[in-house]
PDB file of C-alpha atoms in Angstrom:
ATOM      1  CA  MET A 953      34.209-164.896 -72.953  1.00  0.00           C
ATOM      2  CA  THR A 954      32.941-161.495 -71.830  1.00  0.00           C
ATOM      3  CA  ARG A 955      33.818-157.967 -72.689  1.00  0.00           C
ATOM      4  CA  ALA A 956      32.922-154.573 -71.241  1.00  0.00           C
ATOM      5  CA  LEU A 957      30.901-152.058 -73.278  1.00  0.00           C
ATOM      6  CA  THR A 958      29.761-148.569 -72.479  1.00  0.00           C
ATOM      7  CA  SER A 959      26.121-147.650 -73.135  1.00  0.00           C
ATOM      8  CA  PRO A 960      25.023-144.320 -74.503  1.00  0.00           C
ATOM      9  CA  SER A 961      23.910-143.090 -71.130  1.00  0.00           C
ATOM     10  CA  GLY A 962      27.444-143.791 -69.805  1.00  0.00           C
ATOM     11  CA  ARG A 963      26.380-146.870 -67.927  1.00  0.00           C
ATOM     12  CA  ALA A 964      28.762-149.876 -68.025  1.00  0.00           C
ATOM     13  CA  VAL A 965      27.437-152.921 -69.836  1.00  0.00           C
ATOM     14  CA  VAL A 966      28.981-156.381 -69.802  1.00  0.00           C
ATOM     15  CA  ALA A 967      28.630-158.659 -72.983  1.00  0.00           C
ATOM     16  CA  ASP A 968      29.210-162.346 -73.005  1.00  0.00           C
ATOM     17  CA  SER A 969      30.721-164.498 -75.787  1.00  0.00           C
ATOM     18  CA  HIS A 970      27.363-164.884 -77.504  1.00  0.00           C
ATOM     19  CA  GLY A 971      26.790-161.138 -77.686  1.00  0.00           C
ATOM     20  CA  ARG A 972      24.263-160.835 -74.884  1.00  0.00           C
ATOM     21  CA  SER A 973      24.573-157.695 -72.736  1.00  0.00           C
ATOM     22  CA  ILE A 974      24.561-157.936 -68.968  1.00  0.00           C
ATOM     23  CA  ALA A 975      23.849-154.560 -67.202  1.00  0.00           C
ATOM     24  CA  SER A 976      26.045-153.605 -64.373  1.00  0.00           C
ATOM     25  CA  PRO A 977      24.508-152.940 -60.911  1.00  0.00           C
ATOM     26  CA  ALA A 978      22.502-149.626 -60.431  1.00  0.00           C
ATOM     27  CA  PRO A 979      24.508-146.700 -58.925  1.00  0.00           C
ATOM     28  CA  PRO A 980      23.933-145.730 -55.322  1.00  0.00           C
ATOM     29  CA  LEU A 981      20.943-143.339 -54.350  1.00  0.00           C
ATOM     30  CA  MET A 982      23.164-140.257 -53.749  1.00  0.00           C
ATOM     31  CA  GLU A 983      24.540-140.663 -57.289  1.00  0.00           C
ATOM     32  CA  ALA A 984      20.924-140.646 -58.766  1.00  0.00           C
ATOM     33  CA  PRO A 985      20.049-137.517 -60.733  1.00  0.00           C
ATOM     34  CA  HIS A 986      18.132-134.684 -58.928  1.00  0.00           C
ATOM     35  CA  PRO A 987      14.409-134.215 -59.697  1.00  0.00           C
ATOM     36  CA  SER A 988      13.465-131.017 -61.568  1.00  0.00           C
ATOM     37  CA  THR A 989      12.044-128.154 -59.284  1.00  0.00           C
ATOM     38  CA  ARG A 990      11.515-125.519 -61.803  1.00  0.00           C
ATOM     39  CA  GLY A 991       7.779-125.984 -61.911  1.00  0.00           C
ATOM     40  CA  VAL A 992       7.385-125.598 -58.187  1.00  0.00           C
ATOM     41  CA  ILE A 993       9.469-122.338 -58.184  1.00  0.00           C
ATOM     42  CA  LEU A 994       7.422-120.925 -60.976  1.00  0.00           C
ATOM     43  CA  LEU A 995       4.166-121.760 -59.097  1.00  0.00           C
ATOM     44  CA  GLY A 996       5.442-119.946 -56.019  1.00  0.00           C
ATOM     45  CA  LEU A 997       6.481-116.907 -57.848  1.00  0.00           C
ATOM     46  CA  MET A 998       3.128-116.760 -59.543  1.00  0.00           C
ATOM     47  CA  ALA A 999       1.278-117.021 -56.233  1.00  0.00           C
ATOM     48  CA  MET A1000       3.224-114.205 -54.735  1.00  0.00           C
ATOM     49  CA  ALA A1001       2.698-112.018 -57.797  1.00  0.00           C
ATOM     50  CA  VAL A1002      -1.090-112.660 -57.574  1.00  0.00           C
ATOM     51  CA  PHE A1003      -1.108-111.823 -53.786  1.00  0.00           C
ATOM     52  CA  ILE A1004       0.875-108.594 -54.111  1.00  0.00           C
ATOM     53  CA  GLY A1005      -1.032-107.495 -57.230  1.00  0.00           C
ATOM     54  CA  GLY A1006      -4.380-108.251 -55.573  1.00  0.00           C
ATOM     55  CA  PHE A1007      -3.384-106.331 -52.345  1.00  0.00           C
ATOM     56  CA  SER A1008      -2.268-103.398 -54.394  1.00  0.00           C
ATOM     57  CA  VAL A1009      -5.392-103.285 -56.370  1.00  0.00           C
ATOM     58  CA  TRP A1010      -7.468-103.477 -53.142  1.00  0.00           C
ATOM     59  CA  SER A1011      -5.482-100.709 -51.403  1.00  0.00           C
ATOM     60  CA  VAL A1012      -6.023 -98.422 -54.458  1.00  0.00           C
ATOM     61  CA  SER A1013      -9.619 -99.159 -55.115  1.00  0.00           C
ATOM     62  CA  ALA A1014     -11.092 -99.766 -51.545  1.00  0.00           C
ATOM     63  CA  PRO A1015     -13.021 -96.750 -50.197  1.00  0.00           C
ATOM     64  CA  LEU A1016     -11.767 -95.135 -46.838  1.00  0.00           C
ATOM     65  CA  ALA A1017     -14.209 -94.076 -44.063  1.00  0.00           C
ATOM     66  CA  GLU A1018     -12.018 -91.136 -42.771  1.00  0.00           C
ATOM     67  CA  ALA A1019      -8.755 -89.486 -43.757  1.00  0.00           C
ATOM     68  CA  ALA A1020      -6.780 -86.673 -42.257  1.00  0.00           C
ATOM     69  CA  ILE A1021      -3.991 -84.803 -44.041  1.00  0.00           C
ATOM     70  CA  ALA A1022      -1.545 -82.693 -42.038  1.00  0.00           C
ATOM     71  CA  ASN A1023       1.998 -81.507 -42.092  1.00  0.00           C
ATOM     72  CA  GLY A1024       4.276 -82.915 -39.382  1.00  0.00           C
ATOM     73  CA  LEU A1025       7.708 -82.293 -38.031  1.00  0.00           C
ATOM     74  CA  ILE A1026       9.731 -85.078 -36.403  1.00  0.00           C
ATOM     75  CA  GLU A1027      12.209 -83.938 -33.769  1.00  0.00           C
ATOM     76  CA  VAL A1028      14.380 -85.715 -31.207  1.00  0.00           C
ATOM     77  CA  GLU A1029      12.813 -85.545 -27.793  1.00  0.00           C
ATOM     78  CA  GLY A1030      14.977 -84.175 -24.999  1.00  0.00           C
ATOM     79  CA  GLN A1031      17.243 -81.669 -26.749  1.00  0.00           C
ATOM     80  CA  ARG A1032      15.315 -78.535 -25.630  1.00  0.00           C
ATOM     81  CA  ARG A1033      13.942 -77.619 -22.236  1.00  0.00           C
ATOM     82  CA  VAL A1034      11.790 -74.614 -21.398  1.00  0.00           C
ATOM     83  CA  ILE A1035      12.893 -72.696 -18.358  1.00  0.00           C
ATOM     84  CA  ALA A1036      10.249 -70.468 -16.741  1.00  0.00           C
ATOM     85  CA  ASN A1037       9.877 -68.582 -13.468  1.00  0.00           C
ATOM     86  CA  GLN A1038       6.509 -68.783 -11.696  1.00  0.00           C
ATOM     87  CA  GLU A1039       6.651 -65.242 -10.361  1.00  0.00           C
ATOM     88  CA  GLY A1040       8.040 -63.643 -13.594  1.00  0.00           C
ATOM     89  CA  GLY A1041      10.356 -60.652 -13.783  1.00  0.00           C
ATOM     90  CA  SER A1042      13.189 -59.312 -15.841  1.00  0.00           C
ATOM     91  CA  VAL A1043      16.438 -61.123 -16.387  1.00  0.00           C
ATOM     92  CA  GLN A1044      19.505 -59.459 -14.860  1.00  0.00           C
ATOM     93  CA  GLU A1045      22.208 -61.874 -15.893  1.00  0.00           C
ATOM     94  CA  LEU A1046      22.170 -64.912 -18.200  1.00  0.00           C
ATOM     95  CA  LEU A1047      24.864 -67.469 -17.298  1.00  0.00           C
ATOM     96  CA  VAL A1048      24.444 -70.092 -20.112  1.00  0.00           C
ATOM     97  CA  ARG A1049      24.231 -70.015 -23.833  1.00  0.00           C
ATOM     98  CA  GLU A1050      22.627 -72.329 -26.395  1.00  0.00           C
ATOM     99  CA  GLY A1051      24.510 -75.476 -26.766  1.00  0.00           C
ATOM    100  CA  ASP A1052      26.116 -75.354 -23.249  1.00  0.00           C
ATOM    101  CA  HIS A1053      25.978 -78.542 -21.148  1.00  0.00           C
ATOM    102  CA  VAL A1054      24.430 -77.874 -17.733  1.00  0.00           C
ATOM    103  CA  LEU A1055      24.249 -79.890 -14.550  1.00  0.00           C
ATOM    104  CA  ALA A1056      21.467 -80.421 -12.017  1.00  0.00           C
ATOM    105  CA  GLY A1057      21.261 -77.484  -9.676  1.00  0.00           C
ATOM    106  CA  GLN A1058      23.401 -75.214 -11.799  1.00  0.00           C
ATOM    107  CA  VAL A1059      22.404 -71.541 -11.821  1.00  0.00           C
ATOM    108  CA  LEU A1060      21.235 -70.602 -15.324  1.00  0.00           C
ATOM    109  CA  MET A1061      20.205 -66.989 -14.844  1.00  0.00           C
ATOM    110  CA  ARG A1062      19.678 -64.347 -12.326  1.00  0.00           C
ATOM    111  CA  LEU A1063      16.576 -62.215 -12.150  1.00  0.00           C
ATOM    112  CA  ASN A1064      16.309 -58.580 -11.267  1.00  0.00           C
ATOM    113  CA  ASP A1065      15.330 -58.703  -7.533  1.00  0.00           C
ATOM    114  CA  VAL A1066      14.135 -55.044  -7.156  1.00  0.00           C
ATOM    115  CA  GLN A1067      10.486 -55.799  -7.223  1.00  0.00           C
ATOM    116  CA  ALA A1068      10.988 -59.067  -5.246  1.00  0.00           C
ATOM    117  CA  SER A1069      12.897 -57.197  -2.551  1.00  0.00           C
ATOM    118  CA  ALA A1070      10.265 -54.598  -2.283  1.00  0.00           C
ATOM    119  CA  THR A1071       7.631 -57.203  -1.963  1.00  0.00           C
ATOM    120  CA  ALA A1072       9.663 -59.025   0.688  1.00  0.00           C
ATOM    121  CA  GLU A1073      10.097 -55.794   2.659  1.00  0.00           C
ATOM    122  CA  THR A1074       6.360 -55.191   2.592  1.00  0.00           C
ATOM    123  CA  ALA A1075       5.712 -58.790   3.647  1.00  0.00           C
ATOM    124  CA  ARG A1076       8.191 -58.511   6.540  1.00  0.00           C
ATOM    125  CA  ALA A1077       6.648 -55.240   7.699  1.00  0.00           C
ATOM    126  CA  GLU A1078       3.192 -56.818   7.624  1.00  0.00           C
ATOM    127  CA  ARG A1079       4.539 -59.785   9.640  1.00  0.00           C
ATOM    128  CA  TRP A1080       6.011 -57.558  12.318  1.00  0.00           C
ATOM    129  CA  ALA A1081       2.769 -55.584  12.600  1.00  0.00           C
ATOM    130  CA  LEU A1082       0.732 -58.786  12.947  1.00  0.00           C
ATOM    131  CA  LEU A1083       3.115 -60.276  15.514  1.00  0.00           C
ATOM    132  CA  ALA A1084       3.038 -57.065  17.621  1.00  0.00           C
ATOM    133  CA  LYS A1085      -0.799 -56.838  17.364  1.00  0.00           C
ATOM    134  CA  LEU A1086      -1.145 -60.519  18.362  1.00  0.00           C
ATOM    135  CA  ALA A1087       1.112 -60.032  21.358  1.00  0.00           C
ATOM    136  CA  ARG A1088      -0.979 -57.060  22.563  1.00  0.00           C
ATOM    137  CA  LEU A1089      -4.210 -58.900  22.083  1.00  0.00           C
ATOM    138  CA  ASP A1090      -2.785 -61.865  24.077  1.00  0.00           C
ATOM    139  CA  ALA A1091      -1.836 -59.478  26.864  1.00  0.00           C
ATOM    140  CA  GLU A1092      -5.216 -57.817  26.959  1.00  0.00           C
ATOM    141  CA  THR A1093      -6.989 -61.250  26.975  1.00  0.00           C
ATOM    142  CA  ALA A1094      -4.843 -62.515  29.811  1.00  0.00           C
ATOM    143  CA  GLY A1095      -5.214 -59.232  31.771  1.00  0.00           C
ATOM    144  CA  ARG A1096      -1.419 -58.730  31.970  1.00  0.00           C
ATOM    145  CA  SER A1097       0.173 -55.391  32.818  1.00  0.00           C
ATOM    146  CA  ASP A1098       2.724 -55.606  30.009  1.00  0.00           C
ATOM    147  CA  ILE A1099       3.071 -57.102  26.530  1.00  0.00           C
ATOM    148  CA  SER A1100       5.397 -60.117  25.875  1.00  0.00           C
ATOM    149  CA  PHE A1101       6.628 -59.579  22.310  1.00  0.00           C
ATOM    150  CA  PRO A1102       8.159 -62.504  20.374  1.00  0.00           C
ATOM    151  CA  ASP A1103      11.893 -62.773  20.571  1.00  0.00           C
ATOM    152  CA  ASP A1104      12.411 -62.536  16.751  1.00  0.00           C
ATOM    153  CA  LEU A1105      10.372 -59.303  16.738  1.00  0.00           C
ATOM    154  CA  LEU A1106      12.480 -57.780  19.559  1.00  0.00           C
ATOM    155  CA  ALA A1107      15.662 -58.881  17.855  1.00  0.00           C
ATOM    156  CA  ALA A1108      14.586 -57.324  14.567  1.00  0.00           C
ATOM    157  CA  ALA A1109      13.577 -54.013  16.446  1.00  0.00           C
ATOM    158  CA  SER A1110      17.048 -53.850  18.069  1.00  0.00           C
ATOM    159  CA  GLY A1111      18.890 -54.294  14.816  1.00  0.00           C
ATOM    160  CA  GLN A1112      20.028 -51.952  12.179  1.00  0.00           C
ATOM    161  CA  GLY A1113      18.551 -50.735   8.915  1.00  0.00           C
ATOM    162  CA  PHE A1114      15.138 -49.868   7.624  1.00  0.00           C
ATOM    163  CA  ASP A1115      13.656 -53.214   8.558  1.00  0.00           C
ATOM    164  CA  ALA A1116      14.715 -52.609  12.218  1.00  0.00           C
ATOM    165  CA  LEU A1117      12.971 -49.170  12.194  1.00  0.00           C
ATOM    166  CA  ARG A1118       9.655 -50.786  11.000  1.00  0.00           C
ATOM    167  CA  ALA A1119       9.918 -53.447  13.713  1.00  0.00           C
ATOM    168  CA  ALA A1120      10.664 -50.874  16.339  1.00  0.00           C
ATOM    169  CA  ASP A1121       7.713 -48.715  15.130  1.00  0.00           C
ATOM    170  CA  VAL A1122       5.204 -51.490  15.456  1.00  0.00           C
ATOM    171  CA  VAL A1123       6.502 -52.496  18.861  1.00  0.00           C
ATOM    172  CA  SER A1124       6.254 -48.975  20.225  1.00  0.00           C
ATOM    173  CA  GLY A1125       2.865 -48.330  18.538  1.00  0.00           C
ATOM    174  CA  GLN A1126       1.289 -51.539  20.034  1.00  0.00           C
ATOM    175  CA  ARG A1127       2.705 -50.855  23.425  1.00  0.00           C
ATOM    176  CA  ALA A1128       1.310 -47.285  23.443  1.00  0.00           C
ATOM    177  CA  LEU A1129      -2.062 -48.576  22.297  1.00  0.00           C
ATOM    178  CA  PHE A1130      -2.003 -51.240  25.069  1.00  0.00           C
ATOM    179  CA  GLU A1131      -1.198 -48.648  27.734  1.00  0.00           C
ATOM    180  CA  ALA A1132      -3.888 -46.365  26.550  1.00  0.00           C
ATOM    181  CA  ARG A1133      -6.478 -49.055  26.469  1.00  0.00           C
ATOM    182  CA  THR A1134      -5.360 -50.359  29.884  1.00  0.00           C
ATOM    183  CA  VAL A1135      -5.531 -46.817  31.397  1.00  0.00           C
ATOM    184  CA  SER A1136      -9.052 -46.278  29.920  1.00  0.00           C
ATOM    185  CA  LEU A1137     -10.268 -49.673  31.229  1.00  0.00           C
ATOM    186  CA  LYS A1138      -8.734 -49.095  34.661  1.00  0.00           C
ATOM    187  CA  SER A1139     -10.309 -45.582  34.953  1.00  0.00           C
ATOM    188  CA  GLN A1140     -13.762 -46.862  34.167  1.00  0.00           C
ATOM    189  CA  VAL A1141     -13.444 -49.737  36.521  1.00  0.00           C
ATOM    190  CA  ALA A1142     -11.951 -47.446  39.151  1.00  0.00           C
ATOM    191  CA  VAL A1143     -14.977 -45.218  38.973  1.00  0.00           C
ATOM    192  CA  LEU A1144     -17.373 -48.079  39.389  1.00  0.00           C
ATOM    193  CA  ARG A1145     -15.262 -49.444  42.317  1.00  0.00           C
ATOM    194  CA  ASP A1146     -15.396 -46.155  44.061  1.00  0.00           C
ATOM    195  CA  ARG A1147     -19.081 -46.172  43.735  1.00  0.00           C
ATOM    196  CA  VAL A1148     -19.233 -49.712  45.129  1.00  0.00           C
ATOM    197  CA  ASP A1149     -17.092 -48.668  48.110  1.00  0.00           C
ATOM    198  CA  GLN A1150     -19.189 -45.592  48.655  1.00  0.00           C
ATOM    199  CA  GLN A1151     -22.352 -47.627  48.836  1.00  0.00           C
ATOM    200  CA  LEU A1152     -20.717 -50.180  51.081  1.00  0.00           C
ATOM    201  CA  GLY A1153     -20.016 -47.347  53.376  1.00  0.00           C
ATOM    202  CA  VAL A1154     -23.571 -46.232  53.201  1.00  0.00           C
ATOM    203  CA  ILE A1155     -24.760 -49.713  54.071  1.00  0.00           C
ATOM    204  CA  GLU A1156     -22.344 -50.035  57.019  1.00  0.00           C
ATOM    205  CA  SER A1157     -23.489 -46.592  58.453  1.00  0.00           C
ATOM    206  CA  ALA A1158     -27.170 -47.486  57.952  1.00  0.00           C
ATOM    207  CA  GLU A1159     -26.665 -50.777  59.705  1.00  0.00           C
ATOM    208  CA  GLN A1160     -25.049 -49.067  62.652  1.00  0.00           C
ATOM    209  CA  GLN A1161     -27.915 -46.600  62.893  1.00  0.00           C
ATOM    210  CA  GLN A1162     -30.259 -49.412  62.745  1.00  0.00           C
ATOM    211  CA  ARG A1163     -28.689 -51.098  65.692  1.00  0.00           C
ATOM    212  CA  ALA A1164     -28.688 -47.885  67.747  1.00  0.00           C
ATOM    213  CA  THR A1165     -32.307 -47.048  66.733  1.00  0.00           C
ATOM    214  CA  ARG A1166     -33.433 -50.594  67.705  1.00  0.00           C
ATOM    215  CA  GLN A1167     -31.858 -50.113  71.103  1.00  0.00           C
ATOM    216  CA  GLN A1168     -33.660 -46.710  71.583  1.00  0.00           C
ATOM    217  CA  LEU A1169     -36.921 -48.205  70.431  1.00  0.00           C
ATOM    218  CA  GLU A1170     -36.598 -51.018  72.891  1.00  0.00           C
ATOM    219  CA  LEU A1171     -35.985 -48.569  75.780  1.00  0.00           C
ATOM    220  CA  ILE A1172     -38.878 -46.303  74.699  1.00  0.00           C
ATOM    221  CA  ARG A1173     -41.245 -49.291  74.416  1.00  0.00           C
ATOM    222  CA  HIS A1174     -40.224 -50.387  77.948  1.00  0.00           C
ATOM    223  CA  GLU A1175     -40.703 -46.828  79.285  1.00  0.00           C
ATOM    224  CA  ALA A1176     -44.043 -46.490  77.479  1.00  0.00           C
ATOM    225  CA  GLU A1177     -45.245 -49.652  79.161  1.00  0.00           C
ATOM    226  CA  ILE A1178     -44.297 -48.388  82.495  1.00  0.00           C
ATOM    227  CA  LYS A1179     -45.933 -45.052  82.007  1.00  0.00           C
ATOM    228  CA  GLN A1180     -49.081 -46.743  80.717  1.00  0.00           C
ATOM    229  CA  GLY A1181     -49.271 -48.626  83.987  1.00  0.00           C
ATOM    230  CA  LEU A1182     -48.753 -45.532  86.007  1.00  0.00           C
ATOM    231  CA  LEU A1183     -51.422 -43.727  83.911  1.00  0.00           C
ATOM    232  CA  THR A1184     -54.014 -46.441  84.806  1.00  0.00           C
ATOM    233  CA  LYS A1185     -53.201 -45.731  88.441  1.00  0.00           C
ATOM    234  CA  GLY A1186     -53.372 -42.017  88.063  1.00  0.00           C
ATOM    235  CA  LEU A1187     -49.658 -41.591  88.753  1.00  0.00           C
ATOM    236  CA  ALA A1188     -48.705 -40.319  85.315  1.00  0.00           C
ATOM    237  CA  THR A1189     -50.203 -37.854  82.826  1.00  0.00           C
ATOM    238  CA  LEU A1190     -51.586 -38.700  79.429  1.00  0.00           C
ATOM    239  CA  SER A1191     -49.201 -36.344  77.735  1.00  0.00           C
ATOM    240  CA  VAL A1192     -46.168 -38.136  78.849  1.00  0.00           C
ATOM    241  CA  VAL A1193     -47.575 -41.455  77.590  1.00  0.00           C
ATOM    242  CA  LEU A1194     -48.422 -39.903  74.216  1.00  0.00           C
ATOM    243  CA  ALA A1195     -45.018 -38.349  73.908  1.00  0.00           C
ATOM    244  CA  LEU A1196     -43.377 -41.721  74.431  1.00  0.00           C
ATOM    245  CA  GLN A1197     -45.598 -43.297  71.741  1.00  0.00           C
ATOM    246  CA  ARG A1198     -44.715 -40.523  69.282  1.00  0.00           C
ATOM    247  CA  ASN A1199     -40.985 -41.171  69.894  1.00  0.00           C
ATOM    248  CA  GLN A1200     -41.663 -44.896  69.389  1.00  0.00           C
ATOM    249  CA  ALA A1201     -43.346 -44.308  66.120  1.00  0.00           C
ATOM    250  CA  GLY A1202     -40.551 -41.940  64.938  1.00  0.00           C
ATOM    251  CA  LEU A1203     -37.966 -44.574  65.715  1.00  0.00           C
ATOM    252  CA  GLU A1204     -39.863 -47.255  63.801  1.00  0.00           C
ATOM    253  CA  GLY A1205     -39.987 -44.826  60.848  1.00  0.00           C
ATOM    254  CA  THR A1206     -36.346 -44.264  61.100  1.00  0.00           C
ATOM    255  CA  LEU A1207     -35.689 -48.054  60.995  1.00  0.00           C
ATOM    256  CA  GLY A1208     -37.850 -48.294  57.773  1.00  0.00           C
ATOM    257  CA  ASP A1209     -35.929 -45.395  56.178  1.00  0.00           C
ATOM    258  CA  LEU A1210     -32.565 -47.055  57.029  1.00  0.00           C
ATOM    259  CA  SER A1211     -33.696 -50.305  55.590  1.00  0.00           C
ATOM    260  CA  GLY A1212     -34.647 -48.589  52.339  1.00  0.00           C
ATOM    261  CA  GLN A1213     -31.136 -46.832  52.229  1.00  0.00           C
ATOM    262  CA  ILE A1214     -29.501 -50.200  52.599  1.00  0.00           C
ATOM    263  CA  GLN A1215     -31.650 -51.789  49.857  1.00  0.00           C
ATOM    264  CA  ARG A1216     -30.854 -48.870  47.427  1.00  0.00           C
ATOM    265  CA  ALA A1217     -27.131 -49.081  48.232  1.00  0.00           C
ATOM    266  CA  ARG A1218     -27.101 -52.808  47.516  1.00  0.00           C
ATOM    267  CA  ALA A1219     -28.847 -52.269  44.216  1.00  0.00           C
ATOM    268  CA  THR A1220     -26.334 -49.599  43.268  1.00  0.00           C
ATOM    269  CA  ILE A1221     -23.542 -51.973  44.149  1.00  0.00           C
ATOM    270  CA  ALA A1222     -25.028 -54.738  41.972  1.00  0.00           C
ATOM    271  CA  GLU A1223     -25.459 -52.315  39.069  1.00  0.00           C
ATOM    272  CA  SER A1224     -21.845 -51.063  39.423  1.00  0.00           C
ATOM    273  CA  ARG A1225     -20.458 -54.583  39.409  1.00  0.00           C
ATOM    274  CA  SER A1226     -22.575 -55.418  36.401  1.00  0.00           C
ATOM    275  CA  SER A1227     -21.206 -52.374  34.592  1.00  0.00           C
ATOM    276  CA  MET A1228     -17.680 -53.427  35.456  1.00  0.00           C
ATOM    277  CA  LYS A1229     -18.363 -56.849  34.025  1.00  0.00           C
ATOM    278  CA  GLN A1230     -19.859 -55.399  30.896  1.00  0.00           C
ATOM    279  CA  ILE A1231     -16.837 -53.196  30.382  1.00  0.00           C
ATOM    280  CA  GLN A1232     -14.436 -56.144  30.731  1.00  0.00           C
ATOM    281  CA  ASP A1233     -16.698 -58.332  28.435  1.00  0.00           C
ATOM    282  CA  GLN A1234     -16.784 -55.444  25.838  1.00  0.00           C
ATOM    283  CA  ARG A1235     -12.982 -55.439  25.870  1.00  0.00           C
ATOM    284  CA  LEU A1236     -12.904 -59.127  25.377  1.00  0.00           C
ATOM    285  CA  GLN A1237     -15.423 -58.826  22.549  1.00  0.00           C
ATOM    286  CA  ASP A1238     -13.179 -56.266  20.932  1.00  0.00           C
ATOM    287  CA  VAL A1239     -10.265 -58.669  21.129  1.00  0.00           C
ATOM    288  CA  ARG A1240     -12.384 -61.523  19.799  1.00  0.00           C
ATOM    289  CA  THR A1241     -13.538 -59.301  16.809  1.00  0.00           C
ATOM    290  CA  THR A1242      -9.923 -58.387  16.077  1.00  0.00           C
ATOM    291  CA  TYR A1243      -8.776 -61.953  16.291  1.00  0.00           C
ATOM    292  CA  GLY A1244     -11.568 -63.216  14.118  1.00  0.00           C
ATOM    293  CA  ARG A1245     -12.003 -66.288  16.299  1.00  0.00           C
ATOM    294  CA  PRO A1246     -13.420 -67.049  19.793  1.00  0.00           C
ATOM    295  CA  VAL A1247     -11.393 -65.926  22.765  1.00  0.00           C
ATOM    296  CA  SER A1248     -12.084 -67.524  26.138  1.00  0.00           C
ATOM    297  CA  GLY A1249     -12.810 -65.037  28.945  1.00  0.00           C
TER     298      GLY A1249
END
C-alpha cells in the first residue's frame, strides 16, 4: 500500500507500505527556478563606474596644448538681411518697416534722385557731344560735303526740354566746325590747284613756242646752207651769211630757254600737288589724333 507525502521543498513524494519514499518525476525545465544574476549586474555597474570615474579624472588632470576663451552669441540665420545701394545716396521714402513680410522684387525704399538725375543729364550731354563729334570726324575722313548725324541724336535735338537744347547745340556746333574746316581745306587746295593750272598754261605756251621756234630754226638753217653755197661762188655776201647764223644761234637759245621754263613749271606743279597731299594728310592726321586710333586714308 502506498501513500502520498509532501516534502519540505513542496515536492510530491510517494511512500510504499514499508515506509520507503519514492520521489515523483522532476518538474519540466520552464518550471525550474531562475539562476541568480545579481553578481553580474553588480560587476557591470562597477565597470561603468570605474570607466566614468577614470575619464573624469583624465579630463580634469590632463594638460591642454591650446585653449581659447571667448564670448559668443547664437542667432538664427536668415531673419535679418542687409539692404545696401552700390551708388549710395539719401533715402526719400521708406516703404517697409521692421517685421514686415516682403516678396521678391518688392520695392523697399526710394532714394532721392536729385544727384542721380544731374549725373544722368551730364552723361547724356557728353554722349550727345561724342556722337556729334564722331559723325563730324567720319564725314571728314570720308571727304563728304555734309555730316550724317545719328537718328537718335537728331530725334533728341528736335524734342523739347533742356536735353533737346543740349543735343541741338552740339549738332549745330559740330556742323559749324565741319563747315569751317571744309572751307579752310578747300581754300588751301584751291590756291594750289590754281598754281598748278597756271603752270600747266605756262607749259602749254612754252611748248607752242618751241614748235614755232623749231620751224623757224629749220628754215634759217636751210637758208644759211643756200647762202653759204652762194658765198663760195661769190654770189652772196659774208654779212648775209653771218646774219643768218646769228639768227640761228638766237633761235637755238630760245629753244633752250623754253625748255627751262617747261622744267620749272613741271617742278612747281609737282610741289603744289605734294602740298595738296600734305594738307589732306594733315587733316587725316588730325582726325586720327582726335579718334585716338588709326584712320585709313
